[in-house]
Amino acid sequence: MKTAHVEITFDIGCTWSYLAYTRFQRAAARFRDEGGTLDVAFRPFQLDPGASPAGEPKRDVHRRHFGADFDHEGAMDEMSVLGADLGLVFGHDAIWADSFEAHRLVAVASAQGRGEAMVERLFRAHHSEDLNTGDEAVLRRLAAEAGVEWSAAGADEVRAELARVRADGIRGVPVFAFSGSRVPLVGDQSEAALDAALRSAATADASA
């Protein structure tokens, strides 16, 4: 049986992470349908560790960073075009919030074997449904929808992993690190590239 391992470093508010993760999910589904076993681990990254858990409109954050004339709506429409073949829609009214609690929830979900489903649900909530993924009530509801039992555990572990990610020199996301490869895939990736990396990882694991 083919076995592959991948570590995915990401942040919930990153549009490119959402696109690449959705493509990865499709490649992973094919791999598993063909009888492969895939172990997926998630590593947290915070694009804006100083963001408020209360959140603020993402358009305001964009204009603060890129200038008052930044066309937020146009940028989100462009992302929707890029994600059209994946069935993704990027809303205009997304809420930018501290992602620490969302990452903690991913760690909780992963311990319950529901990490992949939880990550997908968080991405969709933020980018397509304009929900505040820094709000505990929202996170509790999303956890239930993803089949995850709520827990307040894991904060210290997430802080430690964030420190390890920084120590590893990761400065942007997404990053896909496949077993058997010393060079990770960084940034937006095509489905074909992710599929090839996954199959190469399985070959490397088989020969190890």
XYZ file of C-alpha atoms in Angstrom:
208
model
C 0.000 0.000 0.000
C 1.263 3.472 -0.878
C 1.811 5.783 2.083
C 2.658 9.484 2.029
C 3.137 12.161 4.664
C 2.698 15.917 4.259
C 2.943 18.901 6.575
C 0.881 21.927 5.566
C 1.729 25.331 7.016
C -1.105 27.810 6.493
C -3.232 30.611 7.878
C -7.014 30.756 7.752
C -7.157 34.273 6.318
C -4.756 33.525 3.443
C -6.587 33.315 0.116
C -3.704 31.429 -1.517
C -3.731 28.882 1.298
C -7.424 28.236 0.644
C -6.918 27.789 -3.096
C -3.906 25.508 -2.703
C -5.485 23.470 0.090
C -8.603 22.854 -1.983
C -6.454 21.636 -4.866
C -4.519 19.458 -2.438
C -7.788 17.948 -1.192
C -8.670 16.905 -4.724
C -5.256 15.314 -5.270
C -5.504 13.617 -1.866
C -8.947 12.207 -2.668
C -7.618 10.584 -5.863
C -4.622 9.185 -3.997
C -6.844 7.640 -1.347
C -9.344 6.343 -3.903
C -6.459 4.439 -5.473
C -5.734 2.749 -2.147
C -3.085 5.110 -0.811
C -2.708 6.081 2.831
C -2.075 9.745 3.535
C -0.979 11.322 6.804
C -1.619 15.082 6.899
C -0.266 17.335 9.647
C -1.051 21.033 9.968
C 1.346 23.717 11.157
C 0.061 27.146 12.222
C 1.168 30.468 10.783
C -0.192 33.913 11.624
C -0.110 36.539 8.910
C -1.213 39.136 11.461
C -0.536 37.988 15.034
C -1.614 41.390 16.319
C -5.123 41.166 14.867
C -8.041 41.507 17.255
C -10.199 38.465 18.087
C -13.174 40.814 17.709
C -12.268 41.200 14.046
C -12.674 44.002 11.540
C -13.711 44.151 7.886
C -11.012 42.658 5.678
C -11.482 45.506 3.209
C -10.329 47.941 5.921
C -7.222 45.856 6.567
C -6.444 45.722 2.846
C -6.806 49.474 2.452
C -4.659 50.130 5.497
C -1.899 47.913 4.100
C -2.210 48.642 0.364
C -3.631 52.161 0.299
C -7.036 53.820 0.376
C -7.549 53.232 -3.352
C -7.091 49.460 -3.112
C -9.957 47.714 -4.930
C -10.874 45.092 -2.344
C -14.034 44.000 -4.134
C -12.187 43.636 -7.430
C -9.438 41.612 -5.766
C -11.965 39.232 -4.224
C -13.739 38.876 -7.562
C -10.407 37.957 -9.157
C -9.888 35.303 -6.488
C -13.363 33.921 -7.222
C -12.395 33.621 -10.886
C -9.228 31.729 -9.912
C -11.259 29.436 -7.676
C -14.199 28.930 -10.040
C -13.082 25.493 -11.221
C -12.860 24.451 -7.558
C -16.304 25.763 -6.702
C -14.855 28.482 -4.460
C -16.383 31.910 -3.972
C -14.588 34.692 -2.099
C -16.959 37.067 -0.341
C -16.563 40.842 -0.222
C -17.306 41.117 3.514
C -14.797 38.757 5.131
C -13.816 39.540 8.715
C -10.116 39.723 9.555
C -9.452 38.417 13.068
C -6.748 36.839 15.192
C -6.323 33.276 13.916
C -4.788 31.774 17.059
C -7.998 30.180 18.332
C -8.765 28.790 14.874
C -5.336 27.146 14.800
C -5.917 25.787 18.285
C -9.190 24.284 17.081
C -7.358 22.650 14.159
C -4.966 21.057 16.658
C -7.917 19.777 18.700
C -9.582 18.442 15.548
C -6.384 16.763 14.377
C -6.132 14.910 17.678
C -9.637 13.596 16.970
C -8.794 12.593 13.395
C -10.831 15.488 11.933
C -8.094 17.965 11.070
C -8.641 18.037 7.317
C -12.388 18.545 7.649
C -11.883 21.282 10.245
C -9.424 23.203 8.088
C -11.795 23.098 5.110
C -14.698 24.292 7.251
C -12.682 27.184 8.680
C -11.480 28.283 5.244
C -15.016 28.247 3.859
C -16.386 30.107 6.869
C -13.839 32.903 6.546
C -13.552 33.331 2.800
C -16.996 32.396 1.484
C -19.392 32.929 4.379
C -17.814 36.073 5.897
C -17.860 34.612 9.423
C -15.576 35.757 12.233
C -13.290 32.774 12.810
C -11.830 34.509 15.853
C -15.144 34.369 17.709
C -15.595 31.465 20.125
C -19.311 31.030 19.437
C -18.604 30.772 15.708
C -15.752 28.330 16.295
C -17.920 26.142 18.514
C -20.555 25.931 15.798
C -18.008 25.172 13.086
C -16.446 22.476 15.258
C -19.818 20.776 15.649
C -20.426 20.959 11.900
C -17.031 19.325 11.263
C -17.713 16.549 13.752
C -15.223 17.864 16.312
C -15.817 17.772 20.054
C -15.082 21.210 21.502
C -12.110 21.543 23.849
C -10.170 24.460 25.297
C -6.925 22.471 25.184
C -3.877 23.005 23.024
C -2.970 26.679 23.432
C 0.545 26.025 24.740
C 1.190 23.500 21.983
C 0.096 25.961 19.289
C 2.333 28.697 20.722
C 5.261 26.283 20.710
C 4.556 25.234 17.123
C 4.280 28.866 15.997
C 7.735 29.420 17.485
C 9.093 26.353 15.672
C 7.614 27.572 12.393
C 9.372 30.926 12.838
C 12.616 29.135 13.757
C 12.309 27.090 10.564
C 12.443 30.345 8.616
C 8.918 30.189 7.224
C 7.842 33.718 6.334
C 4.845 33.094 4.097
C 2.172 30.522 3.367
C 1.066 28.065 2.194
C 3.936 25.605 2.510
C 3.555 21.913 1.623
C 6.380 19.718 2.923
C 6.184 16.176 1.532
C 8.036 13.189 2.927
C 11.086 12.267 0.912
C 11.592 15.799 -0.442
C 13.975 18.376 0.968
C 12.356 21.176 -1.026
C 8.798 22.093 -0.008
C 6.193 23.558 -2.321
C 5.680 27.197 -1.353
C 2.833 29.500 -2.341
C -0.093 28.818 -4.637
C 0.301 25.458 -6.361
C -1.454 23.776 -9.250
C -3.350 20.567 -8.664
C -0.928 18.792 -10.996
C 2.088 19.916 -8.949
C 0.479 18.776 -5.703
C -0.541 15.467 -7.249
C 2.992 14.844 -8.513
C 4.523 15.736 -5.145
C 2.106 13.423 -3.366
C 2.931 10.483 -5.614
C 6.640 11.181 -5.339
C 6.311 11.195 -1.544
C 4.574 7.816 -1.669
C 7.378 6.399 -3.823
C 10.001 7.780 -1.446
C 8.223 6.277 1.562
C 7.948 2.907 -0.165
C 11.686 2.790 -0.833
C 12.719 4.020 2.619
